[in-house]
Coordinates of C-alpha atoms and ligand atoms in Angstrom, one line a residue:
M1 CA 73.9 123.0 30.2
S2 CA 74.5 125.1 27.0
I3 CA 76.4 127.8 25.4
S4 CA 74.0 129.8 23.3
S5 CA 75.0 132.3 20.6
K6 CA 73.7 135.0 22.7
S7 CA 76.3 134.2 25.6
S8 CA 78.8 137.0 26.4
V9 CA 81.7 137.0 28.7
L10 CA 83.8 140.0 30.0
L11 CA 87.5 138.9 30.4
I12 CA 89.1 141.0 33.0
Y13 CA 92.9 141.0 32.6
T14 CA 94.7 142.1 35.8
G15 CA 98.1 140.4 34.9
G16 CA 100.0 137.4 36.2
T17 CA 102.2 134.8 34.7
I18 CA 99.5 133.9 31.9
G19 CA 100.3 136.9 30.1
M20 CA 104.0 137.5 30.8
K21 CA 106.9 137.0 28.5
E22 CA 110.8 137.2 29.1
D23 CA 112.4 140.5 29.1
P24 CA 115.1 140.0 26.6
G25 CA 117.4 142.1 28.8
N26 CA 117.5 140.0 32.1
Q27 CA 115.0 137.1 31.3
A28 CA 112.7 138.1 34.2
L29 CA 109.0 137.6 33.3
R30 CA 106.9 140.9 32.5
P31 CA 103.3 141.4 31.6
F32 CA 102.4 141.8 27.9
D33 CA 99.3 143.4 26.6
F34 CA 95.9 141.7 26.1
N35 CA 95.8 141.6 22.3
S36 CA 99.1 139.8 22.3
L37 CA 97.8 137.2 24.9
M38 CA 94.6 136.7 22.8
E39 CA 96.6 136.1 19.7
E40 CA 98.2 133.0 21.5
V41 CA 94.7 131.6 22.2
P42 CA 92.8 131.5 18.9
E43 CA 90.6 128.7 20.1
L44 CA 88.6 131.3 22.0
H45 CA 87.0 132.3 18.5
K46 CA 85.6 128.8 18.1
F47 CA 83.0 129.6 20.8
A48 CA 79.7 131.3 19.7
L49 CA 80.4 133.8 22.2
R50 CA 81.0 137.6 22.6
I51 CA 84.1 137.9 24.6
D52 CA 85.0 141.4 25.5
S53 CA 87.9 142.5 27.7
Y54 CA 88.8 145.1 30.4
T55 CA 92.5 145.4 30.9
F56 CA 94.1 146.7 34.2
D57 CA 96.5 149.6 33.7
P58 CA 99.2 148.9 34.8
L59 CA 99.2 145.0 34.6
I60 CA 100.5 143.6 37.8
D61 CA 102.3 140.6 39.2
S62 CA 99.6 139.5 41.7
S63 CA 102.1 139.9 44.6
D64 CA 101.3 143.6 44.3
I65 CA 97.7 143.1 44.6
E66 CA 96.0 145.6 47.0
P67 CA 92.5 145.7 48.3
G68 CA 92.0 148.8 46.2
M69 CA 92.3 146.5 43.2
W70 CA 89.5 144.1 44.6
Q71 CA 87.4 147.3 44.9
K72 CA 88.1 148.2 41.3
L73 CA 87.3 144.6 40.2
A74 CA 84.0 144.6 42.2
R75 CA 83.1 147.9 40.7
I76 CA 83.9 146.8 37.1
I77 CA 81.6 143.7 37.6
L78 CA 78.8 145.7 39.0
E79 CA 79.0 148.3 35.9
N80 CA 79.1 145.3 33.5
Y81 CA 76.7 143.1 35.4
D82 CA 73.6 143.2 33.1
A83 CA 75.7 143.1 29.8
Y84 CA 77.4 139.9 30.4
D85 CA 76.7 136.1 31.3
G86 CA 79.8 135.8 33.2
F87 CA 83.2 137.1 34.0
V88 CA 86.7 135.6 33.7
V89 CA 89.3 137.2 35.8
L90 CA 92.9 136.7 34.5
H91 CA 95.0 136.7 37.7
G92 CA 98.5 135.8 38.8
T93 CA 98.3 132.6 40.8
D94 CA 100.3 133.9 43.9
T95 CA 97.6 135.9 45.5
M96 CA 94.6 134.4 43.4
A97 CA 93.0 132.6 46.4
Y98 CA 93.1 135.8 48.5
S99 CA 91.5 137.9 45.6
A100 CA 88.8 135.1 45.0
S101 CA 88.0 135.0 48.6
A102 CA 87.8 138.6 49.1
L103 CA 85.5 139.1 46.0
S104 CA 83.2 136.3 47.2
F105 CA 82.3 138.4 50.2
M106 CA 82.2 141.7 48.5
L107 CA 79.8 140.5 45.9
E108 CA 76.3 140.2 47.3
N109 CA 73.6 137.9 45.8
L110 CA 75.9 137.1 43.0
G111 CA 73.9 135.5 40.3
K112 CA 76.6 135.1 37.6
P113 CA 79.8 133.2 37.3
V114 CA 83.1 135.0 38.4
I115 CA 85.9 132.6 37.3
F116 CA 89.5 133.5 38.4
T117 CA 92.2 131.7 36.4
G118 CA 95.7 132.1 35.4
S119 CA 98.7 129.8 34.7
Q120 CA 102.1 128.5 35.9
L121 CA 103.7 129.0 32.5
P122 CA 103.0 131.9 30.3
V123 CA 100.6 131.5 27.5
G124 CA 103.2 131.9 24.7
R125 CA 105.4 128.9 26.0
P126 CA 104.9 125.5 24.2
R127 CA 103.9 123.6 27.4
T128 CA 101.8 126.2 28.7
D129 CA 98.9 125.4 31.1
G130 CA 97.4 128.8 30.3
K131 CA 95.4 128.0 27.3
E132 CA 93.4 125.1 28.7
N133 CA 92.8 127.1 31.9
L134 CA 91.6 130.2 30.0
I135 CA 89.6 128.2 27.5
S136 CA 87.7 126.2 30.2
A137 CA 87.2 129.1 32.3
V138 CA 85.5 131.0 29.6
E139 CA 83.3 127.8 28.8
I140 CA 82.3 127.8 32.5
A141 CA 81.6 131.4 32.8
S142 CA 79.2 131.1 29.9
S143 CA 77.6 127.8 30.8
R144 CA 73.8 127.8 31.5
E145 CA 71.3 125.3 32.6
A146 CA 68.5 124.1 30.5
D147 CA 66.3 126.9 32.1
G148 CA 68.7 129.7 31.1
S149 CA 70.2 130.2 34.6
P150 CA 74.0 130.3 35.0
T151 CA 75.4 126.9 35.9
V152 CA 77.8 128.4 38.4
P153 CA 76.7 131.6 40.0
E154 CA 79.7 131.8 42.2
V155 CA 83.2 133.2 42.6
C156 CA 85.6 130.5 41.6
I157 CA 89.0 129.5 40.6
Y158 CA 89.4 127.3 37.6
F159 CA 93.0 125.7 37.4
N160 CA 94.2 122.5 35.8
S161 CA 90.9 120.8 35.3
L162 CA 89.3 121.6 38.6
L163 CA 86.6 124.3 39.3
L164 CA 87.1 125.2 43.1
R165 CA 85.1 127.7 45.2
G166 CA 87.1 130.5 45.5
N167 CA 86.8 131.1 49.1
R168 CA 87.8 127.5 49.8
S169 CA 90.9 127.5 47.6
T170 CA 94.6 127.7 48.4
K171 CA 97.8 127.6 46.3
V172 CA 99.4 124.3 47.2
D173 CA 102.2 124.0 44.5
A174 CA 104.6 126.8 43.6
T175 CA 105.7 124.9 40.4
G176 CA 103.4 122.2 39.4
F177 CA 100.4 122.6 37.2
E178 CA 98.0 121.4 40.0
A179 CA 98.4 124.6 41.8
F180 CA 95.2 125.0 43.7
R181 CA 93.2 122.8 45.9
S182 CA 90.1 123.3 48.1
P183 CA 91.1 120.7 50.7
N184 CA 87.7 121.0 52.7
L185 CA 85.5 121.1 49.7
P186 CA 85.2 118.8 46.8
P187 CA 85.5 120.6 43.4
L188 CA 82.5 122.1 42.0
A189 CA 83.3 120.8 38.5
Q190 CA 86.0 118.8 36.8
A191 CA 86.9 119.2 33.3
G192 CA 87.6 116.2 31.3
I193 CA 86.0 115.2 27.7
D194 CA 83.0 117.0 29.4
I195 CA 82.9 119.6 32.2
R196 CA 81.0 117.6 35.0
Y197 CA 79.4 119.9 37.4
N198 CA 78.9 119.0 40.9
R199 CA 75.4 120.6 41.2
D200 CA 74.7 119.7 44.7
L201 CA 77.6 121.7 45.9
I202 CA 77.0 124.9 43.8
R203 CA 75.4 127.7 45.7
R204 CA 72.4 129.6 44.3
P205 CA 72.0 133.5 44.9
G206 CA 69.8 134.8 47.4
D207 CA 66.6 136.6 46.5
G208 CA 68.0 140.2 46.7
P209 CA 69.5 142.1 43.9
F210 CA 73.0 141.9 43.0
S211 CA 75.2 144.6 44.8
I212 CA 78.8 145.2 45.9
R213 CA 80.0 146.2 49.3
C214 CA 83.4 147.7 48.9
G215 CA 84.0 149.0 52.6
L216 CA 87.3 147.1 53.6
D217 CA 89.1 147.5 56.9
T218 CA 92.5 146.1 56.6
R219 CA 93.7 146.4 60.2
V220 CA 94.4 142.5 60.4
S221 CA 97.4 140.7 61.5
I222 CA 98.4 137.1 61.2
L223 CA 100.1 135.2 64.0
K224 CA 101.5 131.9 63.1
V225 CA 102.3 129.9 66.3
H226 CA 105.6 127.8 66.0
P227 CA 107.8 126.3 68.5
G228 CA 110.1 128.9 70.0
I229 CA 107.7 131.9 69.3
T230 CA 108.8 134.7 71.6
R231 CA 106.9 136.7 74.1
Q232 CA 107.8 139.9 72.3
V233 CA 106.7 138.7 68.9
V234 CA 103.3 137.6 70.4
E235 CA 103.0 140.7 72.3
D236 CA 103.7 142.9 69.2
I237 CA 101.1 141.2 67.1
L238 CA 98.4 140.6 69.6
L239 CA 98.5 143.9 71.4
G240 CA 99.7 146.1 68.6
P241 CA 97.8 149.3 68.6
M242 CA 97.1 149.4 64.8
T243 CA 95.5 145.9 64.5
R244 CA 91.7 145.5 65.1
A245 CA 91.9 141.7 64.5
V246 CA 94.3 138.9 64.5
I247 CA 94.1 135.6 62.7
I248 CA 95.9 133.1 65.0
E249 CA 97.2 130.3 62.9
T250 CA 97.1 127.4 65.4
Y251 CA 98.3 123.9 65.4
G252 CA 95.9 120.9 64.6
C253 CA 92.5 121.4 65.8
G254 CA 93.0 124.8 67.0
N255 CA 95.8 124.4 69.7
A256 CA 98.4 127.0 70.7
P257 CA 101.2 127.0 73.4
S258 CA 99.7 126.6 77.0
R259 CA 102.4 128.7 78.6
D260 CA 100.9 131.3 81.1
W261 CA 102.5 134.3 79.3
F262 CA 101.1 133.3 75.9
L263 CA 97.7 132.8 77.3
D264 CA 97.9 136.1 79.4
I265 CA 98.7 138.0 76.2
V266 CA 95.6 136.5 74.4
K267 CA 93.5 137.3 77.4
E268 CA 94.8 141.0 77.4
S269 CA 94.2 141.3 73.7
S270 CA 90.6 140.0 73.9
R271 CA 90.1 142.4 76.7
R272 CA 91.2 145.2 74.8
G273 CA 88.4 144.3 72.5
K274 CA 90.5 142.9 69.6
I275 CA 88.9 140.3 67.3
L276 CA 90.8 137.0 67.4
L277 CA 90.0 134.4 65.0
N278 CA 91.4 130.8 65.4
V279 CA 92.5 129.2 62.0
T280 CA 94.2 125.9 61.7
Q281 CA 97.7 125.6 60.0
C282 CA 96.6 122.2 58.7
L283 CA 95.3 122.0 55.2
R284 CA 92.5 119.7 56.1
G285 CA 90.0 119.4 58.9
L286 CA 88.7 121.9 61.3
V287 CA 89.3 123.8 64.6
N288 CA 87.4 122.5 67.6
M289 CA 88.2 124.4 70.7
D290 CA 86.5 122.0 72.9
L291 CA 88.8 119.2 72.1
Y292 CA 92.0 120.0 74.1
A293 CA 92.6 122.2 77.3
T294 CA 94.7 124.6 75.1
G295 CA 91.8 125.1 72.8
R296 CA 89.4 125.5 75.6
T297 CA 91.6 128.3 77.1
L298 CA 91.6 130.1 73.9
K299 CA 87.8 129.9 73.6
N300 CA 87.3 131.1 77.2
A301 CA 89.5 134.1 76.3
G302 CA 86.9 135.1 73.7
V303 CA 88.8 133.7 70.6
V304 CA 86.4 133.0 67.7
C305 CA 86.5 129.5 66.1
G306 CA 87.4 129.6 62.5
R307 CA 86.3 126.0 61.9
D308 CA 87.8 124.9 58.3
I309 CA 88.1 128.4 56.9
T310 CA 91.4 129.1 55.0
T311 CA 93.6 132.0 56.0
E312 CA 93.1 133.7 52.6
S313 CA 89.3 133.4 53.2
A314 CA 89.5 134.5 56.9
L315 CA 91.6 137.6 55.9
G316 CA 89.1 138.6 53.3
K317 CA 86.1 137.9 55.5
L318 CA 87.7 140.1 58.3
F319 CA 88.4 143.0 55.9
F320 CA 84.8 142.8 54.6
L321 CA 83.0 142.5 57.9
M322 CA 85.2 145.2 59.7
G323 CA 84.7 147.5 56.7
N324 CA 81.0 147.2 57.2
S325 CA 80.7 147.5 60.9
D326 CA 82.6 149.3 63.7
D327 CA 81.3 147.1 66.4
N328 CA 83.7 144.2 67.0
E329 CA 81.1 142.1 68.7
T330 CA 78.9 142.4 65.4
V331 CA 82.0 141.3 63.5
K332 CA 82.6 138.4 65.8
A333 CA 79.1 137.1 65.6
Q334 CA 79.2 137.2 61.9
L335 CA 82.6 135.3 61.8
E336 CA 81.0 132.5 63.3
K337 CA 78.4 132.3 60.5
D338 CA 78.9 130.6 57.1
L339 CA 78.3 133.7 54.7
R340 CA 79.4 132.6 51.2
G341 CA 80.1 128.9 51.7
E342 CA 83.4 129.7 53.1
M343 CA 83.4 127.2 56.0
S344 CA 81.5 124.1 57.1
I345 CA 79.0 124.6 59.8
Ligands
LIG401 N1 104.0 135.9 40.3 C1 103.0 135.6 39.5 C2 101.7 136.4 40.0 O1 101.1 135.8 40.8 C3 102.9 134.0 39.6 C4 101.8 133.6 38.7 O2 100.9 134.3 38.0 O3 101.6 132.3 38.5 O4 101.4 137.3 39.4

């Protein structure tokens, strides 16, 4: 692992708390410009690196992220792919796991690091976590193996000493510094005195050239089952004419209510050709629709098993697969495959 003087990183600044400061009028946090942000992190100049930047206009709170911005991110990375060793995306934490997941599918044969990071406290605040997050993310994005190949050619989230696979990550803490976890996959690296990479887990790119696939079909709904869920709500979501796919967030190993009306609606939805994906509400473990009778009924109704995929990743995977195929059976077959390390097979 080394950082040579030739290394270069493109910092893509989309917004988020890391670059916000208080509006003197009402104390609400608002984004400030990239140069002011960089002035707060002079440590970056200590790296023998070329660090260039691309700033989104307008900068956004990531609650406003839209798939169009994922397409824009993918295009920026494509246009700058040959010119940089790695990319750091500064992004709000609220939807970082969604963006990192979506990008992991949209970037094909990725051979360079794309590291998302941000912070819980703005970089200008004395106790900020933003500086360490940004500095380490830059170091990881520029890190290379002895043979010159990038150490982590994946879309990742770096946060509070942990490097996590993007499409395995989820925001687990609204206020604490340890905001992200990948509950079903150990970290790809841990930063202490050194950055220790878990090389056995890091994926290597396929043979083909790097490319992007920006087609996204967003006709997806999420149905979270809960005690007391009403027939009307289930009908509206599973039979809604505008949805092509529904992520059913189930209990435990993939279980849902066994009442007739619920199962009839699932069957009808499936009969109408909708893509139904079973994702567990639990943070850890995986869906197994053979374990309980309720799970089996879902399986028999054509519901696809999401195994240990996160909801964030399931959403990105569906947008991506549906954007690239009009055939729902093809999409279902692809959903069952591990495409980018997003689920354990
Ligand atoms: N609302 C902010 C955002 O996601 C929160 C953060 O960055 O931590 O942009």
